[in-house]
Coordinates of C-alpha atoms and ligand atoms in Angstrom, one line a residue:
M27 CA 7.9 25.7 -1.5
A28 CA 3.8 25.3 -1.6
I29 CA 2.4 22.5 -3.9
R30 CA 0.3 23.9 -6.8
L31 CA -2.3 22.3 -8.6
G32 CA -0.3 20.7 -11.6
D33 CA 2.4 20.2 -9.9
T34 CA 3.9 16.8 -10.1
A35 CA 3.5 15.4 -6.4
P36 CA 6.6 14.8 -4.3
D37 CA 8.0 11.4 -4.4
F38 CA 9.2 9.6 -0.8
T39 CA 9.3 6.6 0.7
A40 CA 7.6 6.1 4.0
A41 CA 6.6 3.5 6.6
T42 CA 3.1 2.4 6.7
T43 CA 0.8 0.1 8.3
E44 CA 1.2 -2.0 5.2
G45 CA 5.0 -1.8 5.2
E46 CA 7.2 0.7 3.8
I47 CA 6.0 2.3 0.3
S48 CA 7.6 4.1 -2.1
F49 CA 4.8 6.4 -3.0
H50 CA 5.0 7.3 -6.9
K51 CA 5.7 3.0 -7.3
W52 CA 2.7 2.3 -4.9
L53 CA 0.4 4.6 -7.2
G54 CA 1.2 2.9 -10.1
D55 CA -1.2 4.2 -13.0
S56 CA -3.6 4.8 -10.5
W57 CA -5.2 8.1 -8.7
G58 CA -4.6 8.6 -5.3
V59 CA -5.7 10.2 -2.7
L60 CA -3.3 11.4 0.3
F61 CA -4.8 12.8 3.2
S62 CA -3.2 13.8 6.6
H63 CA -5.0 13.6 10.4
P64 CA -3.6 15.7 13.1
K65 CA -3.0 12.6 15.3
D66 CA -3.5 9.2 16.6
F67 CA -6.2 8.3 18.8
T68 CA -8.3 11.2 18.0
P69 CA -12.2 11.5 17.7
V70 CA -12.6 13.4 14.3
C71 CA -9.8 11.5 12.7
T72 CA -11.1 7.9 13.9
T73 CA -14.6 8.7 12.0
E74 CA -13.1 9.7 9.1
L75 CA -10.6 6.7 8.8
G76 CA -13.8 4.6 9.4
E77 CA -15.8 6.3 6.4
T78 CA -12.8 5.8 4.4
A79 CA -12.8 2.4 5.1
R80 CA -16.4 1.7 4.1
L81 CA -15.9 3.7 1.3
K82 CA -13.1 1.7 -0.2
P83 CA -15.1 -0.2 -2.7
E84 CA -15.9 3.4 -4.4
F85 CA -12.4 4.2 -4.1
D86 CA -11.7 1.0 -6.1
K87 CA -14.3 1.5 -8.5
R88 CA -12.9 4.9 -9.6
K89 CA -9.5 3.3 -9.9
V90 CA -8.3 5.3 -6.8
K91 CA -5.5 4.2 -4.2
V92 CA -6.5 6.3 -0.5
I93 CA -3.5 6.6 2.0
G94 CA -3.8 8.4 5.0
L95 CA -0.6 10.2 7.2
S96 CA -0.4 10.7 10.9
V97 CA 2.3 11.9 12.6
D98 CA 2.9 8.8 15.1
P99 CA 4.6 5.7 14.4
V100 CA 3.5 2.6 13.0
D101 CA 3.0 1.1 16.2
S102 CA 0.8 3.5 17.7
H103 CA -1.1 3.3 13.9
K104 CA -1.8 -0.4 14.3
K105 CA -3.3 0.1 18.0
W106 CA -5.2 2.7 16.7
A107 CA -6.4 0.8 13.6
G108 CA -8.2 -1.7 16.4
D109 CA -10.4 1.2 17.7
I110 CA -11.3 2.0 14.1
G111 CA -12.5 -1.0 13.3
E112 CA -14.3 -1.3 16.7
T113 CA -15.9 2.1 17.0
Q114 CA -16.8 2.5 12.8
G115 CA -17.3 -0.9 11.7
H116 CA -15.1 -1.0 9.4
P117 CA -11.7 -1.7 10.0
L118 CA -8.8 0.4 8.1
N119 CA -8.3 -1.2 4.9
F120 CA -5.7 1.0 3.0
P121 CA -2.2 2.0 4.2
L122 CA -1.8 4.6 7.1
I123 CA 1.7 6.2 6.7
A124 CA 3.6 6.8 9.7
D125 CA 5.8 10.2 9.7
P126 CA 6.6 11.4 13.5
D127 CA 9.9 12.8 11.8
H128 CA 7.5 15.3 9.6
K129 CA 9.1 14.0 6.4
V130 CA 6.2 13.6 4.6
S131 CA 4.3 16.5 6.3
D132 CA 6.9 18.8 5.2
L133 CA 7.1 17.7 1.8
Y134 CA 3.4 18.2 1.6
D135 CA 3.2 21.3 3.7
M136 CA 0.6 19.8 6.0
I137 CA 2.1 21.7 9.3
H138 CA 0.9 24.9 9.6
P139 CA 2.3 26.5 12.4
N140 CA 0.0 29.4 13.3
A141 CA -2.7 26.7 13.6
N142 CA -0.5 24.3 15.3
N143 CA 3.0 23.9 15.1
T144 CA 3.8 20.0 15.6
L145 CA 0.5 18.1 14.4
T146 CA -0.9 18.3 11.0
V147 CA -3.9 19.7 9.6
R148 CA -6.5 18.0 7.6
S149 CA -5.1 18.3 4.1
V150 CA -5.9 16.4 0.9
F151 CA -4.3 15.9 -2.2
I152 CA -5.8 14.4 -5.3
I153 CA -3.4 13.0 -7.8
D154 CA -4.2 11.7 -11.3
P155 CA -2.2 8.8 -13.1
S156 CA 0.3 11.1 -14.6
K157 CA 1.2 12.0 -10.5
K158 CA 0.4 15.7 -10.9
V159 CA -1.6 17.3 -8.3
R160 CA -5.0 17.7 -9.3
L161 CA -7.2 19.2 -6.3
I162 CA -5.9 20.3 -2.8
L163 CA -8.3 20.9 0.3
T164 CA -7.3 22.2 3.8
Y165 CA -9.6 21.8 6.9
P166 CA -9.0 22.4 10.2
A167 CA -8.4 20.1 12.9
S168 CA -11.9 20.5 14.4
T169 CA -13.7 19.6 11.3
G170 CA -14.2 16.2 9.9
R171 CA -14.0 16.3 6.1
N172 CA -16.6 15.0 3.7
F173 CA -15.5 11.9 1.7
Q174 CA -18.1 12.3 -0.4
E175 CA -17.4 15.5 -1.7
I176 CA -13.8 13.9 -2.3
L177 CA -15.6 10.9 -4.5
R178 CA -17.9 13.7 -6.4
V179 CA -15.0 15.8 -7.6
I180 CA -13.0 12.7 -8.7
D181 CA -16.2 11.9 -11.0
S182 CA -16.2 15.6 -11.9
M183 CA -12.1 15.2 -13.0
Q184 CA -12.4 11.8 -14.4
L185 CA -15.5 13.2 -16.5
T186 CA -14.0 16.4 -17.7
D187 CA -10.8 15.1 -18.4
K188 CA -12.4 12.6 -21.1
H189 CA -15.0 15.0 -22.5
M190 CA -15.2 19.0 -23.3
V191 CA -17.4 19.6 -20.4
A192 CA -17.3 21.1 -17.5
T193 CA -19.7 20.5 -13.7
P194 CA -21.9 22.8 -12.5
V195 CA -22.4 24.2 -8.7
N196 CA -23.4 20.9 -6.9
W197 CA -23.0 18.7 -9.7
K198 CA -23.3 15.5 -8.8
D199 CA -22.7 12.1 -11.2
G200 CA -25.9 12.2 -13.6
D201 CA -26.8 15.4 -13.8
D202 CA -26.3 17.8 -17.0
V203 CA -22.8 19.3 -17.5
I204 CA -21.5 22.6 -19.3
I205 CA -20.0 22.4 -22.6
V206 CA -16.8 24.0 -22.5
P207 CA -16.6 27.7 -23.7
S208 CA -13.4 27.0 -25.4
L209 CA -15.1 24.7 -27.9
S210 CA -17.0 26.2 -30.8
D211 CA -20.8 25.4 -31.9
E212 CA -19.7 23.9 -34.6
D213 CA -17.1 21.3 -32.8
A214 CA -19.9 21.1 -30.3
K215 CA -22.7 20.0 -32.9
K216 CA -20.1 16.8 -33.9
R217 CA -19.6 15.9 -30.0
F218 CA -23.2 16.7 -28.9
P219 CA -25.2 15.6 -31.9
G220 CA -28.3 15.5 -29.6
G221 CA -28.0 19.2 -29.0
W222 CA -27.6 21.6 -26.1
K223 CA -29.7 24.1 -23.9
P224 CA -28.0 27.7 -24.8
L225 CA -29.0 29.7 -21.7
K226 CA -26.3 32.0 -23.3
P227 CA -23.7 31.7 -26.0
Y228 CA -20.8 30.8 -23.2
L229 CA -23.4 28.8 -20.7
R230 CA -24.6 25.4 -22.9
I231 CA -26.0 22.9 -21.0
V232 CA -26.0 19.3 -22.0
K233 CA -27.2 15.7 -20.8
Q234 CA -23.8 14.2 -19.1
P235 CA -21.9 11.8 -21.7
G236 CA -21.0 8.5 -20.7
R237 CA -18.1 7.9 -18.4
Ligands
BEZ320 C1 -9.7 15.1 16.2 O1 -8.9 14.2 15.2 O2 -11.0 14.6 16.8 C2 -8.8 16.0 16.5 C3 -7.9 16.5 16.5 C4 -7.1 17.5 16.8 C5 -7.6 18.4 17.4 C6 -9.0 18.3 17.3 C7 -10.1 17.4 17.3

């Protein structure tokens, strides 16, 4: 069954570069980003893993744990990790799941047989502290993902979970936001005493509340 937004992220145990993990236990009360890679020793994946290692402090700041997956075994991952540190300048600093039997890839529907029947596509699942799946992305093998976008959407979700706002097109942290349509003007006055810009009754722009 396909995983949909709002579903509980399937739990699993798996071997990783940091030992065996039990996924839900490993997540604890953090947010999580689970992302798959087609294969070890592939160029695009090498750059993505180096970039994620570089951005680890940004994920930590947001209380987000990151974990990668590739269908190769742990000893291969560990050899590849050396190349990642050497070529990207940022050694692997988060676990990489080994999934040679496709247990986790199948659970998360990361193999799309009409694209490739053995390798995973570039999937991303963002999971909140209640273990609900909050975002799903699927990219082809030939296109590296934009990890700034992953941080941006985490910022948006953490902000909109806390305040009655939504974030507009191309929003980034600090930009103005939108008051959710379900909030009446009367209630909005209590939440946003500084007022807002009413472009339409349903499009009310307000300064970003504190995160
Ligand atoms: C890569 O990560 O570079 C890659 C993997 C599979 C197909 C194409 C590129």
